[in-house]
Coordinates of C-alpha atoms and ligand atoms in Angstrom, one line a residue:
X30 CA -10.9 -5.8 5.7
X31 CA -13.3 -8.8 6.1
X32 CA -10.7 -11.4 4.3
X33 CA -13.5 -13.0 2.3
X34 CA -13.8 -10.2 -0.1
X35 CA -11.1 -7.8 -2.3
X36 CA -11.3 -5.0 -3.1
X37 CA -10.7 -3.6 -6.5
X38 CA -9.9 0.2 -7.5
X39 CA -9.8 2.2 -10.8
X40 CA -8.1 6.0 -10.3
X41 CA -9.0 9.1 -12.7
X42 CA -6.4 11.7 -12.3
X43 CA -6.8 15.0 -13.5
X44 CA -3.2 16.8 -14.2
X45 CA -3.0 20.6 -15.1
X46 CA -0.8 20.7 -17.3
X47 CA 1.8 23.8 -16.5
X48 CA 1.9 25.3 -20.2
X49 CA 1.5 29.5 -20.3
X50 CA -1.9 29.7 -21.6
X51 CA -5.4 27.9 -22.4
X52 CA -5.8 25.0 -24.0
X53 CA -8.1 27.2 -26.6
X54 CA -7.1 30.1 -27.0
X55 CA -4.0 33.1 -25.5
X56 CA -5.6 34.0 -21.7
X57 CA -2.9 33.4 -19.6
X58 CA -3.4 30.6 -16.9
X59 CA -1.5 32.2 -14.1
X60 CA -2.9 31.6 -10.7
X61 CA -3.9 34.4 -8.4
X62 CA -5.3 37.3 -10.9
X63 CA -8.7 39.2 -10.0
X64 CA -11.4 36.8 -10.8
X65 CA -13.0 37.2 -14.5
X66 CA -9.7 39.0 -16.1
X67 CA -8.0 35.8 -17.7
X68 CA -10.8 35.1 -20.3
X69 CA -11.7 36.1 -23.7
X70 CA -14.8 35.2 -25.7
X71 CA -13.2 31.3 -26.5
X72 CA -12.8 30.5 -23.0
X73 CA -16.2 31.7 -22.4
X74 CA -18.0 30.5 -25.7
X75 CA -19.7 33.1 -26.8
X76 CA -21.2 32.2 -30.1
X77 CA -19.0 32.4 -33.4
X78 CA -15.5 31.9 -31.7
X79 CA -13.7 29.1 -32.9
X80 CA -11.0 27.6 -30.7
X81 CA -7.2 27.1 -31.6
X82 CA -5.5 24.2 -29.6
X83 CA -2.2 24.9 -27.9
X84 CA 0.6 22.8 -29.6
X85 CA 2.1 22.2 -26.0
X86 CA -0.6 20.6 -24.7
X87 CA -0.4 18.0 -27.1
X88 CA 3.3 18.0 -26.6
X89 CA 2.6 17.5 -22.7
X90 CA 0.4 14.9 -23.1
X91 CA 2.3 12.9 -25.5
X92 CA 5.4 12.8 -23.2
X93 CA 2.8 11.7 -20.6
X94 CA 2.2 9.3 -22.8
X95 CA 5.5 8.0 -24.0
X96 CA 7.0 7.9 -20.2
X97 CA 4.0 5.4 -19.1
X98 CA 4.5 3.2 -22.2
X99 CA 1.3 4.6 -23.9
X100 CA 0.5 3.7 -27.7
X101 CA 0.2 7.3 -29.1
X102 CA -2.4 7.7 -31.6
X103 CA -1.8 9.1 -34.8
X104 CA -5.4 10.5 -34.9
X105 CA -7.1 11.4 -31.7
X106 CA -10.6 13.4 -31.4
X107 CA -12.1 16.4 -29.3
X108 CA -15.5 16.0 -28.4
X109 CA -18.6 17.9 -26.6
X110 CA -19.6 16.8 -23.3
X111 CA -22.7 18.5 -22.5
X112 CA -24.0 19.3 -19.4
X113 CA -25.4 22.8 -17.5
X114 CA -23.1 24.4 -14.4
X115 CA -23.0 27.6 -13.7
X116 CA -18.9 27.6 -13.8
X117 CA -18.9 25.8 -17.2
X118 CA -19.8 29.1 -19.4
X119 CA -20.0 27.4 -23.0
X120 CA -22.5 24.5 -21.8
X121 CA -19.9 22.1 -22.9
X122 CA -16.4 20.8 -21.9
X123 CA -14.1 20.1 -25.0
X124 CA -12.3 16.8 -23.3
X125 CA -11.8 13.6 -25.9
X126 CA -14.0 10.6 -25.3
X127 CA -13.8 7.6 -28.1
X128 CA -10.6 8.7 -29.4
X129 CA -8.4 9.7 -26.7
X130 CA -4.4 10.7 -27.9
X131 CA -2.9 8.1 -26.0
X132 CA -4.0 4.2 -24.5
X133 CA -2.7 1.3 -23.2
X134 CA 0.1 2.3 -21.0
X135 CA 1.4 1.0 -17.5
X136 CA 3.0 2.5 -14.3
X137 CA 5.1 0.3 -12.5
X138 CA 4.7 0.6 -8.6
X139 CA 7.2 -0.7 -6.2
X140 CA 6.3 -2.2 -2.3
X141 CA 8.2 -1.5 0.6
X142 CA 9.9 -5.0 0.5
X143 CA 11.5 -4.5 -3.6
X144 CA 9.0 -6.6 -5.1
X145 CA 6.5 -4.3 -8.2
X146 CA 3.2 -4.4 -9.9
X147 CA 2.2 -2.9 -13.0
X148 CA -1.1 -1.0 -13.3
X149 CA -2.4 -0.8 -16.4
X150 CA -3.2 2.6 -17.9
X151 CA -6.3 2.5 -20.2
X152 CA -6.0 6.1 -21.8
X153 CA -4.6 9.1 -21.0
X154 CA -6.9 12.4 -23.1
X155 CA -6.9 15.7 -23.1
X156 CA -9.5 18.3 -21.7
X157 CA -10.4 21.3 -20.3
X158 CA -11.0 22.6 -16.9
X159 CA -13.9 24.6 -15.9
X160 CA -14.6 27.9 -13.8
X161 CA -15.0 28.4 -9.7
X162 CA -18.2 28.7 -8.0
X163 CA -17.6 30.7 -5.3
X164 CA -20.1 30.2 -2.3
X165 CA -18.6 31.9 0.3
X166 CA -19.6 35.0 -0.3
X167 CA -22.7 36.0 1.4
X168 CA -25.8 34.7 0.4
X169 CA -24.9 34.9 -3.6
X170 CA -23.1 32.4 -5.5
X171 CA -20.4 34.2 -7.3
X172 CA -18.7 32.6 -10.5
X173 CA -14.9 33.4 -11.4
X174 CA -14.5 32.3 -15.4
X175 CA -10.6 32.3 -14.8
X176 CA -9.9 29.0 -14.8
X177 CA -12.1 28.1 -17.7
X178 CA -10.2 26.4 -20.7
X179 CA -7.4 25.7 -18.9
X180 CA -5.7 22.4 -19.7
X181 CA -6.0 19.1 -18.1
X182 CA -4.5 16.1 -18.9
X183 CA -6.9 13.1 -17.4
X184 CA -5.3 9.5 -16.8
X185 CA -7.3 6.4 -16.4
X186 CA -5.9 3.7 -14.7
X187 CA -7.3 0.4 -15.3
X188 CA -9.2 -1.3 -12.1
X189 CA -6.0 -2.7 -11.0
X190 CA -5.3 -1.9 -7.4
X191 CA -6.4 -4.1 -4.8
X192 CA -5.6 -1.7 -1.6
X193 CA -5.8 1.4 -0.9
X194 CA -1.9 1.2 -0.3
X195 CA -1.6 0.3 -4.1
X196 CA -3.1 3.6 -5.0
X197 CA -1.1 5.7 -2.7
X198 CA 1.9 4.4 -4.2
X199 CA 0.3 4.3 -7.8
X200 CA -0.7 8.2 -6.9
X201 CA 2.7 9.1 -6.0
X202 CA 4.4 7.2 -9.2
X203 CA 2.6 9.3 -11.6
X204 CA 3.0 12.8 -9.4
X205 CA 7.0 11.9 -9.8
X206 CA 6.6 11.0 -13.4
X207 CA 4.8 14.5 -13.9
X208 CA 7.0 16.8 -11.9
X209 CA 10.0 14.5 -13.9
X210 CA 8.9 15.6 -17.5
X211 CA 8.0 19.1 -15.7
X212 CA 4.2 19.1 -17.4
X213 CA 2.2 19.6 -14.0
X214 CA 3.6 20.7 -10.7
X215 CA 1.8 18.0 -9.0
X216 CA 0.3 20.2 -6.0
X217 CA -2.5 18.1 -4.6
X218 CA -3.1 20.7 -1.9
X219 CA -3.8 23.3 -4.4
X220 CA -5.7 21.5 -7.3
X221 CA -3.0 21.1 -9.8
X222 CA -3.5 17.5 -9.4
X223 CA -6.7 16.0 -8.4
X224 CA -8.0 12.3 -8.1
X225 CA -11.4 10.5 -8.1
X226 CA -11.3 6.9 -7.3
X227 CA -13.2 4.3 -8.2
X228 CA -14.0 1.3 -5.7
X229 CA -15.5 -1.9 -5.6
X230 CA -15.1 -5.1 -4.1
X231 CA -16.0 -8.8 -4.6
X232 CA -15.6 -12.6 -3.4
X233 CA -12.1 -14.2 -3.5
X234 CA -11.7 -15.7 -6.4
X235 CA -15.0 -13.9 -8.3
X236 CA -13.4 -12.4 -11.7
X237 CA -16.8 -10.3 -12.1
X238 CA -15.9 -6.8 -10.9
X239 CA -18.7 -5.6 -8.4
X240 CA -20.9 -2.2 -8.5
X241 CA -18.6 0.7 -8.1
X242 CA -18.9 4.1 -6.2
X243 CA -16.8 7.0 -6.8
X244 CA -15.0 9.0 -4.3
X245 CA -14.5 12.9 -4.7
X246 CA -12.6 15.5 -2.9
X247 CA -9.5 14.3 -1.4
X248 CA -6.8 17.1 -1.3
X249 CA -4.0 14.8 -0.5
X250 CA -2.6 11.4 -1.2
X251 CA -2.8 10.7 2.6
X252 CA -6.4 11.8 2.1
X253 CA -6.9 9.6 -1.5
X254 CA -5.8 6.7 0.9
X255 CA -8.0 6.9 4.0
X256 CA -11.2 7.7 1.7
X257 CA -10.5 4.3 -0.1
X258 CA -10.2 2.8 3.4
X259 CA -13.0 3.9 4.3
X260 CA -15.0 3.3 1.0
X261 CA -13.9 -0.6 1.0
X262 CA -15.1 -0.8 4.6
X263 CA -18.4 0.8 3.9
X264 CA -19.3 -1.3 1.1
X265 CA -17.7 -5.0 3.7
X266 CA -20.2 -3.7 5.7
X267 CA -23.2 -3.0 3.6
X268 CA -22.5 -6.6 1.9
X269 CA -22.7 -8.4 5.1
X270 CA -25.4 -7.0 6.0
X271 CA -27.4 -8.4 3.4
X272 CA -27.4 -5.2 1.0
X273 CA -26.6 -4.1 -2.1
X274 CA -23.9 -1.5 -3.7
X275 CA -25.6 1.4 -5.7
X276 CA -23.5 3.0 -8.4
X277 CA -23.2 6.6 -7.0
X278 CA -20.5 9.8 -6.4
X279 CA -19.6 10.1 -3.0
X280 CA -17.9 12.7 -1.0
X281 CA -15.3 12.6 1.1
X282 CA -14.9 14.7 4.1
X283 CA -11.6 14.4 5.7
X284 CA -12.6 16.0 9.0
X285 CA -15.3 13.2 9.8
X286 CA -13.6 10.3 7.9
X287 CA -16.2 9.1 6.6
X288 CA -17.9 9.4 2.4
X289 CA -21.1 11.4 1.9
X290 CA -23.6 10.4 -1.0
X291 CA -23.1 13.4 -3.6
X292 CA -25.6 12.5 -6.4
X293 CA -26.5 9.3 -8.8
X294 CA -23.3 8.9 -11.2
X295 CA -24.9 9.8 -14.9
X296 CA -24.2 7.6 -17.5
X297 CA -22.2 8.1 -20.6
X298 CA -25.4 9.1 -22.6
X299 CA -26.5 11.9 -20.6
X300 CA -23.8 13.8 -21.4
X301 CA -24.8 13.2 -25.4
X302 CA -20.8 13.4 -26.3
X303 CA -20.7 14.2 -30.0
X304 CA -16.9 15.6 -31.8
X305 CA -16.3 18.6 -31.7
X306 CA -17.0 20.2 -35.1
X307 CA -14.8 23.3 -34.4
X308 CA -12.0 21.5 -33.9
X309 CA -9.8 19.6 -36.8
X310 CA -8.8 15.8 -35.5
X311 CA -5.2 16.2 -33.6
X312 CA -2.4 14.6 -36.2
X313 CA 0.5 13.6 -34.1
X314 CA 2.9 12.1 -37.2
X315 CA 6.1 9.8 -36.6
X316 CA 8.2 13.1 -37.3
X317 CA 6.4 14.7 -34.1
X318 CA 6.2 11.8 -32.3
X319 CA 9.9 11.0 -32.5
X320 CA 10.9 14.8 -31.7
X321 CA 8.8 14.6 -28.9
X322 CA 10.5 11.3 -27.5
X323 CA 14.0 12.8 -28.6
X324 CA 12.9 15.6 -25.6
X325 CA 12.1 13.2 -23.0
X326 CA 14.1 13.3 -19.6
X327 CA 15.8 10.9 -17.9
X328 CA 12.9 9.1 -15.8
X329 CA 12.7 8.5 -11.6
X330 CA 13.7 4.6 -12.4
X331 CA 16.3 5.1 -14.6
X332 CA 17.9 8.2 -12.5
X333 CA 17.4 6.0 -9.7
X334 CA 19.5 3.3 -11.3
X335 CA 21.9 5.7 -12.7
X336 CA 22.6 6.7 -8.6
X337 CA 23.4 3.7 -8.0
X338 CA 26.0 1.8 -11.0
X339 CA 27.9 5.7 -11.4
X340 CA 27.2 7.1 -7.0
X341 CA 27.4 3.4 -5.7
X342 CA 24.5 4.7 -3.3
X343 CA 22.6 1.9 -1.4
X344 CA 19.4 1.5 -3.0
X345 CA 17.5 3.4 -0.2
X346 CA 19.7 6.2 -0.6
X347 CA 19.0 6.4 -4.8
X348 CA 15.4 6.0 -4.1
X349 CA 15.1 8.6 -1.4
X350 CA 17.4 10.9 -3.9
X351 CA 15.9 10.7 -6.9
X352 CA 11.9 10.9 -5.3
X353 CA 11.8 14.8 -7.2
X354 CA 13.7 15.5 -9.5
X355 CA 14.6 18.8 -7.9
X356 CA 16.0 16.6 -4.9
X357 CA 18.1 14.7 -7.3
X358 CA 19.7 18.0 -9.1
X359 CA 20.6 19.5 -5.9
X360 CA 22.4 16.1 -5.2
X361 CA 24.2 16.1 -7.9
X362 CA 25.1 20.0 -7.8
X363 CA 26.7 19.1 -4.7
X364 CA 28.9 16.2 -6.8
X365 CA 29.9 19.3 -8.6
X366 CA 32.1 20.2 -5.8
X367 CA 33.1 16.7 -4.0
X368 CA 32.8 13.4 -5.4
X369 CA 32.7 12.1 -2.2
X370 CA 29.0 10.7 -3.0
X371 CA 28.5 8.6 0.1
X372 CA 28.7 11.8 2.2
X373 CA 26.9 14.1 0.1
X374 CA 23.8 11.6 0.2
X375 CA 24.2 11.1 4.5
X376 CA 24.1 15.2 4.1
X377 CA 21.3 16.0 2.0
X378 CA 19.2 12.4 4.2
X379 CA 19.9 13.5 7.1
X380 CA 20.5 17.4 7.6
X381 CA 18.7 18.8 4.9
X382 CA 15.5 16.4 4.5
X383 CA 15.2 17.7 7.9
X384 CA 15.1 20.8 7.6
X385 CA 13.1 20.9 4.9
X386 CA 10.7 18.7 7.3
X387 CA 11.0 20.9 10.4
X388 CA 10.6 24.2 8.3
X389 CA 8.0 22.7 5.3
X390 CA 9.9 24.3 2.7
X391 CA 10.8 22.3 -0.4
X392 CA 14.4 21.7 -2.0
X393 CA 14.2 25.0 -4.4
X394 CA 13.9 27.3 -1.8
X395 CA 16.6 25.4 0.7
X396 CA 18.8 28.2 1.8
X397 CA 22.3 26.5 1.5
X398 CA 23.3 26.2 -2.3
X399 CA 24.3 22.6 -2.7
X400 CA 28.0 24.2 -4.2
X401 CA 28.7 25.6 -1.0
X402 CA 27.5 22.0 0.8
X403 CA 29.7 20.5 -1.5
X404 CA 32.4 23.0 0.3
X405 CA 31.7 21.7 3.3
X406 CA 31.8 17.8 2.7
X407 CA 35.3 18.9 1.0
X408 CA 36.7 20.9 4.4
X409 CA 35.9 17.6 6.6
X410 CA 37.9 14.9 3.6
X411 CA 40.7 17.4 3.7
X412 CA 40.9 17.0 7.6
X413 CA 40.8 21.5 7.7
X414 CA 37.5 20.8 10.1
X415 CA 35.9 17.8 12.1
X416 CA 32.8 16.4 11.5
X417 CA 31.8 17.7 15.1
X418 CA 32.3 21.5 13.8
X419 CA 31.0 20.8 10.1
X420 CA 27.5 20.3 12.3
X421 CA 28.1 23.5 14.1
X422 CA 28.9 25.1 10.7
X423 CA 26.1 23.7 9.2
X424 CA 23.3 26.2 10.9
X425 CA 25.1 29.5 10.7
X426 CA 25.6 28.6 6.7
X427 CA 21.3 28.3 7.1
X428 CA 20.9 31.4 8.6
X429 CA 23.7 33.1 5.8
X430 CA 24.4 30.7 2.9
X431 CA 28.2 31.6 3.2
X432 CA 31.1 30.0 2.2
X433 CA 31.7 27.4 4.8
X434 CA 35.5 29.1 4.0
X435 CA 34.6 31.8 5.1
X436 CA 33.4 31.0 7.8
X437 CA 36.0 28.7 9.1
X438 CA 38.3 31.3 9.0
X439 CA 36.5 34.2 10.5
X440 CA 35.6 31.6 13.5
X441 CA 39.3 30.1 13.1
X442 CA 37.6 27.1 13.0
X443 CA 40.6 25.5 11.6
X444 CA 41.2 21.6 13.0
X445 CA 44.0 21.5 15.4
X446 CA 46.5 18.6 13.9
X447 CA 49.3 19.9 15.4
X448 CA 50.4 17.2 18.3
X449 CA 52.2 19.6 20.6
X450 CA 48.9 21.6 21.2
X451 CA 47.0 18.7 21.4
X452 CA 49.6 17.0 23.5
X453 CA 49.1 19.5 26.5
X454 CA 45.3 19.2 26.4
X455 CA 45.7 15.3 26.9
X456 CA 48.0 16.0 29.8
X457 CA 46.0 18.4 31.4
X458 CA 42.7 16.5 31.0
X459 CA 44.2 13.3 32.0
X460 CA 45.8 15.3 35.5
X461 CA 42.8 16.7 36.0
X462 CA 40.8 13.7 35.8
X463 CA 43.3 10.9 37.5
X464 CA 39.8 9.0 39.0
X465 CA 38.6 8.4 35.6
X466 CA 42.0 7.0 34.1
X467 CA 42.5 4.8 37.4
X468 CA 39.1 3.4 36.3
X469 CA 40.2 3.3 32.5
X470 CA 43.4 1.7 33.6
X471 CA 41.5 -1.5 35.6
X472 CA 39.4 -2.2 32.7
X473 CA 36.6 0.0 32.2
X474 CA 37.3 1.0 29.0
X475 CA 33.7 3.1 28.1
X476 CA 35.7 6.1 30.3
X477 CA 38.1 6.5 27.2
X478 CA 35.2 8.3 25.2
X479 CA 34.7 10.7 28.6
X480 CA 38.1 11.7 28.4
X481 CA 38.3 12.1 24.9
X482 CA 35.0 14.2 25.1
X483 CA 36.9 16.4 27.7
X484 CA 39.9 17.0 25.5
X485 CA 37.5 17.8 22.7
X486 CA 36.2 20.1 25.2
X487 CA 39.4 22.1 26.5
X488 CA 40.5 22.6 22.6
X489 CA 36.7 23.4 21.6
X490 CA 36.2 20.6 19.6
X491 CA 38.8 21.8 17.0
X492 CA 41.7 19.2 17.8
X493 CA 41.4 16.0 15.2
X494 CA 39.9 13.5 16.8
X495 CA 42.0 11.1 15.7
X496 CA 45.3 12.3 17.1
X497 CA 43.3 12.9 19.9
X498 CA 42.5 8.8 20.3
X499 CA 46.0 8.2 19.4
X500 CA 47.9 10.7 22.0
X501 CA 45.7 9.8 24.9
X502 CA 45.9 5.7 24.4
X503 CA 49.6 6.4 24.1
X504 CA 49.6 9.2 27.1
X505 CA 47.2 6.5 29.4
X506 CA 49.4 3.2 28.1
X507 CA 52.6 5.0 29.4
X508 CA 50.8 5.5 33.0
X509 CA 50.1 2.2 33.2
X510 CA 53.8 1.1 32.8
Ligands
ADP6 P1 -17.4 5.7 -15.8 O1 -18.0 5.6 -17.1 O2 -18.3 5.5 -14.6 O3 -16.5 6.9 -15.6 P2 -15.2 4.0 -16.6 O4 -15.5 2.7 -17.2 O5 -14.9 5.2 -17.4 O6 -16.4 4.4 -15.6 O7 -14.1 3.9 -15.5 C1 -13.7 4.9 -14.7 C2 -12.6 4.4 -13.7 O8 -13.2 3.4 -12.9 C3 -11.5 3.7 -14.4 O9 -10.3 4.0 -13.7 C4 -11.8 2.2 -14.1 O10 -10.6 1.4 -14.0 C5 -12.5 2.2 -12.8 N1 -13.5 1.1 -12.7 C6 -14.4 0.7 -13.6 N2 -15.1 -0.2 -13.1 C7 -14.7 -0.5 -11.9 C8 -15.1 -1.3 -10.8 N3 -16.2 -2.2 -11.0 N4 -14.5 -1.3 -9.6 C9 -13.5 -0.4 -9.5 N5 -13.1 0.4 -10.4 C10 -13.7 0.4 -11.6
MG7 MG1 -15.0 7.8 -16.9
ZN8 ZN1 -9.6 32.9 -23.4

């Protein structure tokens, strides 16, 4: 970016939140069902229903609230924000507007090199979602009502970020704050988490904030933060060329890189918000409050910390643990079993984040149970297998999930320790190979790791490798004399 100007960027996430049903009323939110089956005359308005709101949402969005250092509001208000769309059946969404349940919170977000910024959070309210317009059907627009009243939870950052890097990472803090407290799955790809962001830039130095535009439609945080690339370069550009920023929603289309004007953004007014006189004021007392809080879950950061005063884990190691929450329980299932920590964390970094990478599958549906890795890391300490054959194990317990026992014995996969067997391999390997010790014997020493890999050979890799470095130094010293 042209250094004379900085950019400055406001996010609006939308979280569904994973309760059972609506925010208004019993239809079940389950993804997947024939369109137009999960409603009932609430979630489509017809006239004379009155809505009942769901005591977890609240619940959901308080713990929101509490883990990003929100002030929760004793009072908060639903209100009416009116416009016409085909998918939005009552001619209204119920969301909160003036008095949202919780404000002035902060995320914490954390560089590359250690050092953190806080982004403000202005408010976090709660809403519903509207239906599906289907347009790939033929010539007809079809409309599935499913997804109607089902709840959202929408944060508002403040215009804090200054790069479209700041926003990944800010994007990425909340997702593993949600999936933490277990209130939204946090599936970009699939709508479950969805973000509109709000750029702008202006002079160095200028404390003004420019004329914003709004970019829609990203499906993934790598998308969030090329479409703010993009967005800060198309506005650099526009500036220098003598023009002017025009307050509009824009489009993103991943396939072109590039943003596409969508419509002029409406003002507040147009919407004519008014509270919603169906619904009573939501009371959130201490005694709630404080129940709620006593339900919160440890946090990334403080999990993180915990890795590393009880696990001694390198920092990197904590981090890369504790990124899900489901990463960090399958760590510590493994601790169940060994409390060799150090090696359960090169395991699960190394071996399993790669084959969750190589096969996309996430930690919950991993095929090796983390007790029977634990099993393994235990076989290696005790010296009953090598390392060598713990990574030939490894695969085979993929394909099976068996007892890493189990199979060590029905392999007899058992280490050799016993000198006399391993004895006779030195001897053989070193008769066999009399060029290699002359070498080794007039100073090249790198020929000691052929030898040794030819002894680990002839006993198929089951003799300990250390008795193996021990016999043949002694074997090739005694040659010498
Ligand atoms: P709107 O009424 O258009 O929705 P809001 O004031 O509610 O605007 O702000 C929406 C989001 O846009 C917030 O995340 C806010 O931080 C961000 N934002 C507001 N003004 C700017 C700006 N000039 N540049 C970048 N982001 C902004
Ligand atoms: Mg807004
Ligand atoms: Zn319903």
């Amino acid at each position: 970016m042209d250094t004379k100007y900085e950019a400055v960027i406001g996010l609006e996430v939308h979280a569904q939140l994973s309760t059972d049903t609506k925010i208004f009323c019993g239809c079940s939110t389950k993804f997947g069902a024939p369109p137009n089956t999960n409603v009932c005359p609430v979630c489509l308005g017809h006239p004379g229903v009155l809505p009942v709101l769901n005591k977890k949402v609240v619940e959901y969005t308080v713990l929101m609230g509490l883990a990003t250092d929100c002030t929760i509001k004793e009072r908060s208000i639903f209100a009416r924000k009116n416009y016409f769309y085909p998918d939005l059946p009552k001619g209204y969404q119920t969301s909160q507007y003036e008095e949202p349940i919780c404000e002035h919170g902060k995320v914490t977000i954390e560089f590359k090199d250690g050092s953190k910024k806080e982004i403000g959070v202005t408010r976090i309210h709660m809403e519903e979602d509207a239906g599906k317009s289907i347009h790939d059907y033929g010539d007809t627009t079809l409309i599935d009502a499913n997804r109607c009243g089902t709840p959202l939870m929408e944060i508002v950052s403040e215009p804090d970020m200054r790069s479209a890097e700041e926003a990944y990472l800010y994007l990425t803090k909340l997702k593993q704050i949600l999936t933490y407290l277990e209130i939204c799955d946090g599936n970009m790809e699939e709508g479950s988490l969805r973000c509109d962001a709000n750029v702008s830039i202006r002079l160095k130095g200028e404390t003004k904030l420019g004329t914003k535009a709004e970019v829609k439609n990203m499906n993934s945080f790598r998308n969030v933060e090329r479409a703010i690339t993009r967005e800060i370069e198309r506005q650099t550009e526009l500036l220098e060329d003598g023009k002017q920023i025009i307050q509009q929603t824009l489009l993103w289309n991943s396939d072109l890189n590039d943003v596409f004007p969508m419509r002029s953004k409406e003002e507040a007014h147009d919407y004519r918000y008014f509270p919603d006189p169906d619904l009573m004021p939501v009371v959130v007392d201490v005694q709630w409050k404080n129940k709620i809080a006593g339900s919160l879950p440890e946090l990334p950061v403080a999990r993180r910390d915990r890795f590393i005063a009880d696990y001694n884990l390198p920092l990197y190691d904590a981090e890369v643990l504790t990124s899900s929450k489901e990463l960090a329980d399958y760590y510590e299932k493994i601790l169940s079993v060994t409390n060799d920590y150090k090696s359960a964390s090169n395991w699960v970094m190394t071996e399993v984040l790669k084959v969750m990478n190589d096969e996309k599958i996430s930690i919950t549906d991993f095929p090796v149970a983390p007790e029977n890795l634990g099993k393994l890391i235990k076989l290696i300490n005790d010296k009953t297998i090598s390392g060598k054959i713990a990574k030939d194990i490894f695969p085979e317990m993929l394909k099976t999930n068996k007892d890493p026992d189990e199979i060590v014995k029905e392999k007899n996969l058992v280490q050799i320790s016993d000198t006399s067997e391993i004895e006779s391999a030195v001897e053989k390997i070193i008769a066999a190979n009399q060029k290699d010790v002359h070498e080794y014997l007039s100073g090249k020493e790198k020929v000691l790791g052929f030898l040794v890999g030819q002894i680990m050979k002839e006993t198929k890799g089951k003799a300990n490798p250390q008795i193996v470095n021990e016999l043949l130094k002694k074997k090739l010293s005694e040659q010498k004399n």
